[in-house]
């Protein structure tokens, strides 16, 4: 009341709409199960749905076949829609959403009937839902999806472990077969010849006899080698060359002769 009126310069300036603006309805086809709740609850009867049934084979041996509805047509006539949002509220599988887009005016009223392809295009304009409260309980859809993922991961890990155990058993069986084959081949070749070293080691009497003989003969040979024979000494004397004559030195003329060298040992009469 106290503020000045401001004119929005549309379409040059786009208005800032809240996220929950009821502009147009978008369809998430993958979630639709053709339950027809939205078409039955619509007060204007502006929703048109066509479908057919298909038989699904059993997922496990011995199971029975099941039938499911396949969506053929999903259309909304926005020339009749009054944007009450009942169809979005009663959908049990979250297949319908509000989009804030409102610029879909047409010059032909027939073009206001949007088929499922057009409704799917509106899904890209649906804003993201607000963030959940951190203290809120986890949605049951997320919990169910996580439980399924954990179960699948556990099954895959169990299969991988069983495959590794089977591979280990197969490797052990191959190794055992190889050892058995080697044992059979060794038995087929027969006994092998005993080497000479083994025969010498196997008869200790033969090995000790030469050692005893050498031990007895050793001292006699050593004594014989140390005692020279008379013939060898005689030959040594004959072979030795004569040395120079040993004459006492004489003094030159006019000088006295040097005294004789006293004996090196102690002389008699000296104490």
CSV table of C-alpha atoms in Angstrom, one decimal:
chain,number,residue,atom,x,y,z
A,1,UNK,CA,0.0,0.0,0.0
A,2,UNK,CA,2.8,2.4,0.8
A,3,UNK,CA,5.1,1.3,-2.1
A,4,UNK,CA,4.9,2.7,-5.6
A,5,UNK,CA,3.4,0.5,-8.2
A,6,UNK,CA,6.0,-1.0,-10.5
A,7,UNK,CA,5.1,-2.2,-14.0
A,8,UNK,CA,6.9,-5.5,-15.1
A,9,UNK,CA,8.3,-5.0,-18.6
A,10,UNK,CA,7.2,-8.4,-19.9
A,11,UNK,CA,8.2,-10.0,-22.3
A,12,UNK,CA,11.4,-8.0,-22.3
A,13,UNK,CA,11.9,-8.8,-18.6
A,14,UNK,CA,11.0,-12.3,-17.5
A,15,UNK,CA,9.1,-12.5,-14.1
A,16,UNK,CA,10.7,-14.3,-11.2
A,17,UNK,CA,8.2,-17.0,-10.4
A,18,UNK,CA,8.3,-19.2,-7.3
A,19,UNK,CA,9.4,-22.9,-7.8
A,20,UNK,CA,5.9,-24.2,-7.0
A,21,UNK,CA,4.2,-22.1,-9.7
A,22,UNK,CA,1.4,-24.0,-11.5
A,23,UNK,CA,2.3,-23.4,-15.1
A,24,UNK,CA,2.1,-26.6,-17.1
A,25,UNK,CA,2.1,-30.3,-16.3
A,26,UNK,CA,5.1,-32.6,-17.2
A,27,UNK,CA,5.0,-36.4,-17.6
A,28,UNK,CA,7.7,-38.8,-16.5
A,29,UNK,CA,6.7,-41.7,-18.7
A,30,UNK,CA,9.0,-44.3,-17.0
A,31,UNK,CA,7.1,-44.0,-13.8
A,32,UNK,CA,3.6,-44.3,-15.3
A,33,UNK,CA,1.9,-47.7,-14.7
A,34,UNK,CA,-1.4,-46.9,-16.5
A,35,UNK,CA,-3.3,-47.1,-13.2
A,36,UNK,CA,-5.9,-44.5,-14.6
A,37,UNK,CA,-6.2,-42.8,-11.2
A,38,UNK,CA,-5.3,-39.4,-12.6
A,39,UNK,CA,-7.9,-39.7,-15.4
A,40,UNK,CA,-10.6,-40.9,-13.0
A,41,UNK,CA,-10.0,-38.2,-10.4
A,42,UNK,CA,-9.7,-35.3,-12.9
A,43,UNK,CA,-12.9,-33.1,-12.4
A,44,UNK,CA,-12.7,-31.8,-16.0
A,45,UNK,CA,-12.0,-35.1,-17.7
A,46,UNK,CA,-9.2,-33.5,-19.7
A,47,UNK,CA,-6.7,-36.5,-19.4
A,48,UNK,CA,-6.8,-39.1,-22.1
A,49,UNK,CA,-4.9,-42.5,-21.7
A,50,UNK,CA,-4.7,-45.5,-24.0
A,51,UNK,CA,-2.8,-48.7,-23.2
A,52,UNK,CA,-2.6,-52.4,-24.0
A,53,UNK,CA,-1.5,-55.5,-22.0
A,54,UNK,CA,1.6,-57.6,-22.6
A,55,UNK,CA,2.6,-60.9,-21.1
A,56,UNK,CA,5.9,-61.0,-19.2
A,57,UNK,CA,7.7,-64.4,-19.0
A,58,UNK,CA,8.6,-65.8,-15.6
A,59,UNK,CA,11.8,-64.6,-14.1
A,60,UNK,CA,12.5,-67.9,-12.3
A,61,UNK,CA,12.0,-71.6,-13.5
A,62,UNK,CA,8.6,-72.8,-12.5
A,63,UNK,CA,7.1,-69.3,-12.1
A,64,UNK,CA,4.0,-68.1,-13.8
A,65,UNK,CA,3.7,-65.5,-16.5
A,66,UNK,CA,2.6,-62.0,-15.6
A,67,UNK,CA,0.8,-59.3,-17.5
A,68,UNK,CA,1.6,-55.6,-17.4
A,69,UNK,CA,0.1,-52.5,-19.0
A,70,UNK,CA,2.0,-50.7,-21.7
A,71,UNK,CA,1.3,-47.0,-22.2
A,72,UNK,CA,0.2,-46.1,-25.8
A,73,UNK,CA,-1.1,-42.5,-25.3
A,74,UNK,CA,-1.1,-39.9,-22.5
A,75,UNK,CA,-2.6,-36.5,-23.4
A,76,UNK,CA,-3.8,-33.5,-21.4
A,77,UNK,CA,-6.2,-30.9,-22.9
A,78,UNK,CA,-5.0,-27.6,-21.4
A,79,UNK,CA,-8.0,-25.8,-23.0
A,80,UNK,CA,-10.1,-27.7,-20.4
A,81,UNK,CA,-7.6,-28.0,-17.5
A,82,UNK,CA,-8.3,-25.7,-14.5
A,83,UNK,CA,-4.9,-26.4,-12.9
A,84,UNK,CA,-6.3,-27.9,-9.7
A,85,UNK,CA,-3.4,-30.3,-9.3
A,86,UNK,CA,-5.5,-33.3,-8.3
A,87,UNK,CA,-3.9,-35.5,-10.9
A,88,UNK,CA,-0.5,-34.8,-9.5
A,89,UNK,CA,-1.5,-35.4,-5.9
A,90,UNK,CA,-3.3,-38.7,-6.6
A,91,UNK,CA,-0.5,-40.2,-8.8
A,92,UNK,CA,1.0,-43.0,-6.6
A,93,UNK,CA,4.2,-43.3,-8.7
A,94,UNK,CA,5.3,-39.7,-9.1
A,95,UNK,CA,4.7,-39.6,-12.9
A,96,UNK,CA,3.3,-36.0,-13.1
A,97,UNK,CA,5.0,-32.8,-12.0
A,98,UNK,CA,4.3,-29.1,-12.0
A,99,UNK,CA,6.5,-26.8,-14.2
A,100,UNK,CA,6.6,-23.0,-13.9
A,101,UNK,CA,6.5,-22.6,-17.7
A,102,UNK,CA,3.4,-20.7,-18.8
A,103,UNK,CA,4.3,-19.5,-22.3
A,104,UNK,CA,2.5,-22.1,-24.4
A,105,UNK,CA,-0.3,-20.1,-25.8
A,106,UNK,CA,-1.6,-21.2,-29.3
A,107,UNK,CA,-3.8,-19.7,-31.9
A,108,UNK,CA,-5.5,-23.0,-32.5
A,109,UNK,CA,-7.3,-24.6,-29.6
A,110,UNK,CA,-6.6,-28.1,-30.8
A,111,UNK,CA,-2.9,-27.5,-30.3
A,112,UNK,CA,-3.5,-27.0,-26.6
A,113,UNK,CA,-3.9,-30.8,-26.3
A,114,UNK,CA,-0.4,-31.9,-25.4
A,115,UNK,CA,0.5,-35.5,-26.2
A,116,UNK,CA,3.0,-37.6,-24.2
A,117,UNK,CA,6.0,-36.4,-26.3
A,118,UNK,CA,5.2,-32.8,-25.6
A,119,UNK,CA,4.5,-33.5,-21.9
A,120,UNK,CA,7.9,-35.2,-21.7
A,121,UNK,CA,9.6,-32.1,-23.0
A,122,UNK,CA,8.0,-30.1,-20.1
A,123,UNK,CA,9.8,-32.4,-17.7
A,124,UNK,CA,13.2,-30.7,-18.5
A,125,UNK,CA,11.7,-27.4,-17.1
A,126,UNK,CA,10.6,-28.9,-13.8
A,127,UNK,CA,12.7,-27.4,-11.0
A,128,UNK,CA,14.7,-29.6,-8.6
A,129,UNK,CA,12.9,-30.5,-5.4
A,130,UNK,CA,14.0,-28.6,-2.2
A,131,UNK,CA,16.7,-30.2,-0.2
A,132,UNK,CA,15.6,-32.6,2.5
A,133,UNK,CA,15.9,-31.8,6.2
A,134,UNK,CA,19.2,-33.4,7.4
A,135,UNK,CA,17.4,-34.8,10.5
A,136,UNK,CA,14.6,-36.2,8.3
A,137,UNK,CA,14.1,-39.9,7.8
A,138,UNK,CA,15.5,-41.3,4.6
A,139,UNK,CA,12.9,-41.8,1.8
A,140,UNK,CA,11.7,-45.3,1.5
A,141,UNK,CA,12.5,-45.3,-2.2
A,142,UNK,CA,16.2,-44.5,-1.6
A,143,UNK,CA,16.3,-47.1,1.2
A,144,UNK,CA,14.8,-49.8,-1.1
A,145,UNK,CA,17.2,-48.9,-3.9
A,146,UNK,CA,20.2,-49.0,-1.6
A,147,UNK,CA,19.1,-52.3,-0.1
A,148,UNK,CA,18.8,-53.8,-3.6
A,149,UNK,CA,22.2,-52.5,-4.6
A,150,UNK,CA,23.8,-53.9,-1.5
A,151,UNK,CA,22.2,-57.3,-2.1
A,152,UNK,CA,23.4,-57.3,-5.7
A,153,UNK,CA,26.9,-56.4,-4.6
A,154,UNK,CA,26.9,-59.2,-2.0
A,155,UNK,CA,25.8,-61.7,-4.6
A,156,UNK,CA,28.5,-60.6,-7.1
A,157,UNK,CA,31.2,-60.9,-4.3
A,158,UNK,CA,29.9,-64.4,-3.4
A,159,UNK,CA,30.1,-65.5,-7.1
A,160,UNK,CA,33.6,-64.0,-7.4
A,161,UNK,CA,34.8,-65.9,-4.3
A,162,UNK,CA,33.3,-69.1,-5.5
A,163,UNK,CA,35.0,-68.7,-8.9
A,164,UNK,CA,38.4,-68.1,-7.1
A,165,UNK,CA,37.9,-71.2,-4.9
A,166,UNK,CA,37.1,-73.3,-7.9
A,167,UNK,CA,40.2,-72.0,-9.8
A,168,UNK,CA,42.3,-72.9,-6.7
A,169,UNK,CA,40.9,-76.4,-6.5
A,170,UNK,CA,41.5,-76.9,-10.2
A,171,UNK,CA,45.1,-75.7,-9.9
A,172,UNK,CA,45.7,-78.1,-6.9
A,173,UNK,CA,44.3,-81.0,-8.9
A,174,UNK,CA,46.6,-80.2,-11.8
A,175,UNK,CA,49.6,-80.1,-9.5
A,176,UNK,CA,48.7,-83.4,-7.9
A,177,UNK,CA,48.3,-85.0,-11.3
A,178,UNK,CA,51.7,-83.7,-12.4
A,179,UNK,CA,53.4,-85.1,-9.3
A,180,UNK,CA,51.7,-88.5,-9.8
A,181,UNK,CA,52.8,-88.6,-13.5
A,182,UNK,CA,56.4,-87.8,-12.4
A,183,UNK,CA,56.3,-90.6,-9.8
A,184,UNK,CA,55.1,-93.1,-12.4
A,185,UNK,CA,57.8,-92.0,-14.9
A,186,UNK,CA,60.5,-92.4,-12.2
A,187,UNK,CA,59.2,-95.9,-11.3
A,188,UNK,CA,59.2,-96.9,-15.0
A,189,UNK,CA,62.9,-96.0,-15.5
A,190,UNK,CA,64.0,-98.6,-12.8
A,191,UNK,CA,67.0,-98.4,-10.4
A,192,UNK,CA,69.9,-96.2,-11.4
A,193,UNK,CA,73.7,-97.0,-11.3
A,194,UNK,CA,75.5,-96.3,-8.0
A,195,UNK,CA,78.3,-93.7,-8.6
A,196,UNK,CA,81.9,-94.6,-7.6
A,197,UNK,CA,82.0,-92.0,-4.8
A,198,UNK,CA,79.0,-93.7,-3.1
A,199,UNK,CA,80.8,-97.2,-3.3
A,200,UNK,CA,83.9,-95.8,-1.7
A,201,UNK,CA,81.9,-94.3,1.1
A,202,UNK,CA,79.8,-97.4,1.5
A,203,UNK,CA,82.9,-99.7,2.2
A,204,UNK,CA,84.9,-98.0,5.1
A,205,UNK,CA,87.4,-101.0,5.3
A,206,UNK,CA,88.6,-100.4,1.8
A,207,UNK,CA,89.0,-96.7,2.5
A,208,UNK,CA,91.0,-97.2,5.8
A,209,UNK,CA,93.4,-99.9,4.4
A,210,UNK,CA,95.5,-97.5,2.1
A,211,UNK,CA,95.6,-94.9,4.9
A,212,UNK,CA,97.0,-97.4,7.4
A,213,UNK,CA,99.7,-98.5,4.9
A,214,UNK,CA,100.7,-95.0,4.2
A,215,UNK,CA,100.9,-94.2,7.9
A,216,UNK,CA,103.2,-97.1,8.6
A,217,UNK,CA,105.5,-96.4,5.7
A,218,UNK,CA,105.7,-92.7,6.4
A,219,UNK,CA,108.2,-92.7,9.4
A,220,UNK,CA,110.6,-95.2,7.8
A,221,UNK,CA,110.8,-93.2,4.6
A,222,UNK,CA,111.4,-90.0,6.6
A,223,UNK,CA,114.3,-91.6,8.6
A,224,UNK,CA,115.8,-93.1,5.4
A,225,UNK,CA,115.7,-89.7,3.8
A,226,UNK,CA,117.4,-87.9,6.8
A,227,UNK,CA,120.4,-90.5,7.2
A,228,UNK,CA,123.0,-90.0,4.5
A,229,UNK,CA,124.8,-93.0,3.3
A,230,UNK,CA,128.6,-93.5,3.3
A,231,UNK,CA,128.7,-93.7,-0.4
A,232,UNK,CA,127.0,-90.3,-0.7
A,233,UNK,CA,129.6,-88.8,1.8
A,234,UNK,CA,132.5,-90.3,-0.1
A,235,UNK,CA,131.2,-89.0,-3.4
A,236,UNK,CA,130.8,-85.6,-1.7
A,237,UNK,CA,134.4,-85.6,-0.6
A,238,UNK,CA,135.7,-86.6,-4.1
A,239,UNK,CA,133.6,-84.0,-5.8
A,240,UNK,CA,134.7,-81.1,-3.6
A,241,UNK,CA,137.4,-79.0,-5.4
A,242,UNK,CA,140.7,-78.4,-3.6
A,243,UNK,CA,141.0,-75.0,-1.9
A,244,UNK,CA,144.0,-72.6,-1.9
A,245,UNK,CA,147.0,-73.4,0.3
A,246,UNK,CA,146.9,-72.0,3.8
A,247,UNK,CA,150.4,-70.4,4.5
A,248,UNK,CA,151.0,-68.1,7.3
A,249,UNK,CA,151.6,-64.5,6.4
A,250,UNK,CA,155.3,-63.3,6.2
A,251,UNK,CA,156.5,-59.9,7.3
A,252,UNK,CA,158.2,-57.7,4.8
A,253,UNK,CA,162.0,-57.3,5.0
A,254,UNK,CA,163.3,-55.0,7.8
A,255,UNK,CA,160.2,-55.5,10.0
A,256,UNK,CA,159.7,-57.9,12.9
A,257,UNK,CA,157.4,-60.8,12.4
A,258,UNK,CA,154.0,-60.7,14.0
A,259,UNK,CA,153.5,-62.8,17.1
A,260,UNK,CA,151.7,-66.0,16.7
A,261,UNK,CA,147.9,-66.0,17.4
A,262,UNK,CA,147.2,-67.3,20.9
A,263,UNK,CA,144.7,-70.1,21.1
A,264,UNK,CA,141.1,-69.2,21.6
A,265,UNK,CA,140.5,-71.6,24.4
A,266,UNK,CA,141.8,-71.2,28.0
A,267,UNK,CA,145.4,-72.1,28.5
A,268,UNK,CA,146.8,-74.4,31.0
A,269,UNK,CA,148.1,-72.8,34.2
A,270,UNK,CA,145.8,-69.8,34.0
A,271,UNK,CA,143.0,-69.5,36.4
